[in-house]
Short mmCIF file of C-alpha atoms in Angstrom, two decimals:
data_model
loop_
_atom_site.label_atom_id
_atom_site.label_comp_id
_atom_site.label_asym_id
_atom_site.label_seq_id
_atom_site.Cartn_x
_atom_site.Cartn_y
_atom_site.Cartn_z
CA MET V 448 21.21 -136.14 17.12
CA TYR V 449 18.86 -135.87 14.50
CA LEU V 450 16.20 -134.36 16.20
CA ILE V 451 18.06 -132.14 17.59
CA LEU V 452 19.71 -130.46 14.64
CA ILE V 453 16.15 -130.08 13.17
CA PHE V 454 14.82 -128.69 16.15
CA LEU V 455 17.52 -126.03 16.71
CA TYR V 456 16.42 -125.13 13.21
CA ILE V 457 13.09 -125.06 13.58
CA LEU V 458 14.56 -123.00 16.64
CA LEU V 459 15.97 -120.57 15.01
CA ILE V 460 13.33 -119.74 11.75
CA TYR V 461 10.91 -118.94 14.75
CA GLN V 462 13.39 -116.09 15.88
CA ILE V 463 14.11 -114.96 12.63
CA TYR V 464 10.07 -114.81 11.96
CA LYS V 465 9.98 -113.49 15.95
CA LEU V 466 12.46 -110.74 15.07
CA TYR V 467 11.19 -109.54 11.17
CA LYS V 468 7.34 -109.79 12.74
CA ASN V 469 9.11 -106.84 15.72
CA TYR V 470 10.50 -105.25 12.90
CA ILE V 471 7.58 -105.04 10.87
CA LYS V 472 4.85 -103.94 14.09
CA TYR V 473 8.60 -101.33 15.02
CA LYS V 474 7.78 -100.00 11.43
CA TYR V 475 4.07 -99.32 11.52
CA ASP V 476 4.05 -97.20 14.08
CA ASN V 477 6.77 -95.62 13.56
CA ASP V 478 4.91 -94.82 10.61
CA HIS V 479 1.58 -94.18 12.41
CA LEU V 480 3.03 -92.07 14.50
CA GLN V 481 4.26 -89.71 12.08
CA SER V 482 1.65 -89.55 10.02
CA LYS V 483 -0.43 -87.79 13.63
CA ASN V 484 2.57 -85.55 14.14
CA ASP V 485 1.65 -83.88 10.51
CA LEU V 486 -1.85 -84.11 11.23
CA GLN V 487 -3.06 -81.60 13.40
CA ILE V 488 -6.28 -80.44 14.89
CA VAL V 489 -7.58 -76.11 14.72
CA GLU V 490 -9.79 -74.88 16.26
CA VAL V 491 -12.05 -72.23 14.60
CA GLU V 492 -14.34 -70.58 16.79
CA VAL V 493 -16.39 -67.56 15.32
CA ILE V 494 -18.41 -65.17 17.42
CA GLU V 495 -20.66 -62.82 15.31
CA ASN V 496 -22.72 -60.55 17.18
CA CYS V 497 -26.29 -60.42 16.05
CA GLN V 498 -27.60 -57.24 17.29
CA ASP V 499 -28.31 -57.74 21.16
CA ASP V 500 -27.40 -61.81 20.61
CA GLU V 501 -24.31 -62.96 20.02
CA ILE V 502 -23.94 -66.93 18.21
CA GLN V 503 -21.51 -68.90 18.60
CA SER V 504 -20.24 -71.64 16.57
CA LYS V 505 -17.10 -74.20 17.15
CA GLN V 506 -15.46 -75.77 14.16
CA GLU V 507 -12.87 -78.45 14.21
CA ILE V 508 -10.79 -78.66 11.04
CA GLU V 509 -7.51 -81.55 9.78
CA TYR V 510 -5.12 -80.13 7.63
CA ASN V 511 -1.98 -81.59 6.98
CA HIS V 512 0.75 -79.66 7.06
CA GLU V 513 2.36 -81.06 3.01
CA TYR V 514 -0.63 -80.25 1.79
CA ASP V 515 -2.91 -76.94 0.59
CA PHE V 516 -6.38 -77.19 2.30
CA ASP V 517 -9.81 -74.88 2.58
CA ILE V 518 -10.58 -74.06 6.00
CA LEU V 519 -14.44 -74.11 6.29
CA VAL V 520 -15.73 -71.02 8.64
CA LYS V 521 -19.56 -70.50 9.55
CA LYS V 522 -20.03 -66.85 9.38
CA SER V 523 -23.48 -65.21 10.78
CA LEU V 524 -24.78 -63.91 7.45
CA TYR V 525 -28.76 -62.02 6.81
CA ASN V 526 -30.86 -63.33 3.60
CA PRO V 527 -31.69 -60.55 1.43
CA MET V 528 -33.67 -62.94 -0.84
CA LYS V 529 -35.68 -64.77 2.52
CA ASP V 530 -35.95 -60.76 3.48
CA GLY V 531 -37.64 -59.15 0.39
CA LEU V 532 -34.30 -57.13 -0.76
CA TYR V 533 -34.59 -59.34 -4.37
CA GLY V 534 -33.07 -55.59 -5.74
CA PHE V 535 -29.82 -55.41 -3.19
CA SER V 536 -29.29 -59.75 -3.55
CA ASN V 537 -26.50 -58.78 -5.67
CA LEU V 538 -24.78 -55.88 -3.55
CA TYR V 539 -25.03 -57.53 0.06
CA ASP V 540 -23.20 -60.17 -2.04
CA LEU V 541 -20.61 -57.94 -3.38
CA VAL V 542 -19.68 -55.57 -0.03
CA ILE V 543 -20.02 -58.80 3.17
CA CYS V 544 -19.65 -61.51 1.47
CA GLU V 545 -17.42 -61.57 -1.05
CA HIS V 546 -15.08 -58.66 0.14
CA GLU V 547 -15.67 -59.92 3.65
CA LEU V 548 -17.15 -56.78 4.85
CA ILE V 549 -19.05 -58.41 8.13
CA ASP V 550 -17.69 -56.05 11.04
CA GLU V 551 -20.51 -54.92 13.42
CA PRO V 552 -21.65 -52.13 13.14
CA PHE V 553 -21.07 -51.94 9.96
CA HIS V 554 -22.33 -54.75 8.80
CA SER V 555 -25.94 -54.65 10.59
CA ASN V 556 -25.99 -50.58 9.50
CA PHE V 557 -24.98 -51.05 6.55
CA TYR V 558 -28.00 -53.52 5.87
CA GLU V 559 -30.46 -51.52 7.62
CA ILE V 560 -29.82 -49.54 4.74
CA LEU V 561 -30.40 -51.37 2.10
CA ILE V 562 -33.75 -52.87 3.98
CA PHE V 563 -34.70 -48.68 4.32
CA LEU V 564 -33.97 -48.33 0.81
CA SER V 565 -35.55 -51.24 -0.31
CA ASP V 566 -39.11 -50.74 0.89
CA ASN V 567 -39.66 -46.81 0.70
CA GLU V 568 -39.51 -45.11 -2.66
CA PHE V 569 -37.02 -42.74 -2.46
CA MET V 570 -36.29 -40.84 -5.13
CA ILE V 571 -33.67 -38.22 -6.88
CA VAL V 572 -35.27 -35.59 -9.58
CA ASP V 573 -33.18 -35.37 -13.11
CA PRO V 574 -31.75 -32.48 -13.47
CA SER V 575 -32.33 -32.25 -17.24
CA SER V 576 -35.91 -33.93 -16.67
CA LYS V 577 -38.88 -31.02 -18.17
CA VAL V 578 -42.07 -29.91 -15.67
CA ILE V 579 -45.02 -30.63 -16.92
CA ASN V 580 -48.37 -28.42 -15.31
CA LEU V 581 -51.02 -30.18 -15.94
CA ASN V 582 -54.66 -29.69 -14.66
CA ILE V 583 -56.52 -32.49 -12.30
CA ARG V 584 -59.60 -32.29 -11.08
CA ASP V 585 -58.73 -34.16 -7.06
CA GLU V 586 -61.66 -36.40 -6.44
CA ASN V 587 -63.84 -34.08 -5.00
CA ASN V 588 -63.90 -32.32 -8.25
CA GLN V 589 -61.68 -29.96 -7.20
CA MET V 590 -58.97 -28.39 -10.07
CA LYS V 591 -55.61 -28.78 -9.05
CA THR V 592 -52.11 -28.17 -10.70
CA SER V 593 -50.28 -30.86 -10.30
CA LYS V 594 -45.80 -31.05 -11.78
CA SER V 595 -44.21 -34.18 -14.08
CA TYR V 596 -40.85 -34.69 -14.38
CA ASN V 597 -39.08 -37.43 -14.57
CA VAL V 598 -36.99 -38.99 -11.87
CA PHE V 599 -34.50 -41.49 -10.55
CA SER V 600 -34.38 -43.99 -8.28
CA LEU V 601 -32.33 -43.65 -5.03
CA LYS V 602 -31.67 -47.44 -4.50
CA ASP V 603 -30.34 -47.65 -8.20
CA ILE V 604 -28.29 -44.88 -7.81
CA TYR V 605 -27.40 -46.06 -4.25
CA GLU V 606 -26.65 -49.14 -6.07
CA PHE V 607 -24.50 -48.27 -9.63
CA VAL V 608 -22.36 -45.58 -7.29
CA ILE V 609 -21.30 -48.58 -5.04
CA LYS V 610 -20.34 -51.63 -7.66
CA SER V 611 -18.51 -48.35 -9.37
CA LEU V 612 -16.08 -47.27 -6.24
CA PHE V 613 -15.45 -50.81 -4.56
CA ASN V 614 -12.02 -51.82 -5.81
CA LYS V 615 -11.40 -48.07 -5.08
CA MET V 616 -12.77 -48.18 -1.48
CA LEU V 617 -11.07 -51.74 -0.85
CA LYS V 618 -7.09 -49.95 -1.08
CA LEU V 619 -8.31 -47.61 1.60
CA LYS V 620 -8.62 -49.13 5.33
CA LYS V 621 -11.86 -51.37 6.47
CA GLU V 622 -13.38 -48.88 8.37
CA ASP V 623 -12.55 -45.98 6.53
CA ALA V 624 -14.45 -47.76 3.44
CA GLN V 625 -17.35 -49.09 5.80
CA ASN V 626 -17.95 -45.83 6.14
CA ILE V 627 -17.96 -43.77 3.24
CA ILE V 628 -20.46 -47.18 2.04
CA ILE V 629 -22.70 -45.02 4.35
CA ALA V 630 -21.32 -41.92 4.26
CA ILE V 631 -22.62 -42.02 0.23
CA PHE V 632 -26.67 -43.52 1.37
CA VAL V 633 -26.53 -39.84 4.05
CA VAL V 634 -25.52 -37.47 0.88
CA LEU V 635 -27.92 -39.08 -2.01
CA LEU V 636 -30.73 -39.25 1.05
CA GLU V 637 -30.08 -35.76 1.22
CA LYS V 638 -30.11 -34.77 -2.61
CA SER V 639 -33.51 -37.07 -2.58
CA THR V 640 -37.10 -36.75 -1.61
CA HIS V 641 -40.31 -39.16 -1.07
CA TYR V 642 -43.65 -39.06 -1.78
CA ASN V 643 -44.12 -38.77 2.13
CA ALA V 644 -43.03 -34.98 1.99
CA SER V 645 -44.20 -35.29 5.91
CA GLU V 646 -40.74 -36.24 7.34
CA SER V 647 -37.55 -34.58 6.37
CA THR V 648 -34.57 -36.76 5.26
CA ALA V 649 -32.69 -35.72 8.35
CA ASN V 650 -34.84 -36.81 10.42
CA MET V 651 -35.12 -39.99 7.85
CA MET V 652 -31.17 -40.04 8.50
CA MET V 653 -30.70 -39.54 12.24
CA ARG V 654 -33.03 -42.27 12.65
CA ILE V 655 -30.46 -45.36 11.21
CA LEU V 656 -27.65 -43.47 12.14
CA ASN V 657 -28.69 -42.68 15.77
CA ASN V 658 -27.09 -45.76 17.89
CA TYR V 659 -24.39 -45.62 15.52
CA GLU V 660 -20.86 -45.71 16.57
CA TYR V 661 -18.60 -43.84 14.22
CA LYS V 662 -21.79 -41.48 12.93
CA ASP V 663 -19.17 -38.56 14.04
CA GLU V 664 -16.79 -40.04 11.52
CA ILE V 665 -19.81 -40.39 8.89
CA MET V 666 -21.19 -37.56 8.93
CA ASN V 667 -17.50 -35.98 8.61
CA ILE V 668 -17.17 -37.67 5.37
CA VAL V 669 -20.81 -35.55 4.35
CA GLN V 670 -19.37 -32.45 5.18
CA LEU V 671 -15.55 -33.15 3.05
CA ILE V 672 -17.97 -34.45 0.17
CA LYS V 673 -20.21 -32.33 0.20
CA SER V 674 -17.83 -29.12 0.06
CA ASP V 675 -15.50 -30.70 -2.96
CA SER V 676 -12.59 -31.53 -0.96
CA ASN V 677 -10.23 -33.18 -3.35
CA GLU V 678 -9.98 -36.38 -1.33
CA TYR V 679 -13.70 -36.97 -2.35
CA SER V 680 -14.01 -36.03 -5.11
CA PHE V 681 -14.52 -39.80 -6.87
CA ILE V 682 -17.35 -39.89 -5.01
CA LYS V 683 -19.20 -37.38 -7.08
CA GLU V 684 -18.37 -38.23 -9.68
CA SER V 685 -19.35 -41.43 -9.71
CA ILE V 686 -22.36 -39.97 -8.12
CA ASN V 687 -23.11 -37.70 -11.50
CA THR V 688 -21.83 -41.02 -13.83
CA SER V 689 -24.81 -42.31 -11.98
CA LEU V 690 -27.30 -39.47 -13.66
CA LEU V 691 -25.96 -40.64 -16.78
CA ASN V 692 -26.03 -44.31 -17.17
CA ILE V 693 -29.13 -44.68 -14.70
CA GLU V 694 -32.74 -45.01 -16.15
CA THR V 695 -34.74 -42.20 -14.80
CA TYR V 696 -39.16 -42.87 -14.30
CA PRO V 697 -41.95 -40.64 -14.75
CA TYR V 698 -43.05 -38.74 -11.96
CA ASN V 699 -46.48 -36.97 -10.58
CA ASP V 700 -46.44 -35.03 -7.85
CA PHE V 701 -50.59 -35.31 -7.30
CA GLU V 702 -49.86 -39.41 -6.42
CA ILE V 703 -51.16 -40.39 -3.11
CA GLN V 704 -48.36 -39.76 -0.71
CA LYS V 705 -47.10 -43.38 0.65
CA PRO V 706 -45.67 -44.19 4.29
CA LEU V 707 -42.82 -44.16 5.41
CA LYS V 708 -41.31 -47.73 6.09
CA ILE V 709 -39.06 -47.90 8.67
CA ARG V 710 -38.73 -51.76 10.51
CA GLU V 711 -38.84 -51.83 14.17
CA GLU V 712 -35.97 -54.64 13.65
CA LEU V 713 -33.67 -56.60 12.34
CA PRO V 714 -34.57 -60.32 10.70
CA GLN V 715 -32.21 -62.72 12.55
CA LYS V 716 -29.33 -63.97 11.27
CA TYR V 717 -28.22 -67.53 9.88
CA LEU V 718 -25.30 -69.77 9.46
CA LYS V 719 -23.27 -69.69 6.34
CA ASN V 720 -20.06 -71.31 5.40
CA PHE V 721 -17.50 -69.14 3.97
#
């Protein structure tokens, strides 16, 4: 009889232990399932067009609904420092990286403009500069008259105007802001001259905008700026302000002409986390 009671007691303890163990397992499985329901995987697919080539990158990003999180997305960008655009690195970062005006075809066309300005010496004559006539002998010992005056660098003016107006342009629709950025380049290019005077600025401009999808819209904005339209008066005011704040450089029209440089194709993009 005594042995039977001991056996029943042990059996009772075992059943209690078994129930407790099942309870722990149930609680663990339930908590684990709840955690899995809270955790989702978001698949972000970014497709960027690099001229004729499409670059596709796919990322899986895990996040918990209960907490704040940052989504890292790879985007296709150019590399101004690598491509020799040292003076335009900050402007590219401002327009493309910080404010993500990364849509094509604007992105590539804007970069083509930066390359064009960086590779070539365009200048705008300082309207307040005094013209000095100089008599200079050429390589054949022939006397020639040259003119010296101060000029602005077109690349300096373009950077100044875009940076000074950028916050204002961000209040507009993205497409309008993008078109204005390119239209400002066209207006300044028409005001400028190049060491190689054999090609008109109009021809240079058409080279860059030839295949641009929104060329007509841009040229319409250009005409409104030139006609002193109130809608775009802020652009002309910024250009005039730039002439009061940017350094001038001495120039003599006797200098050897430099050929116009136009790259045949844009550099390759690379993927960068945003």
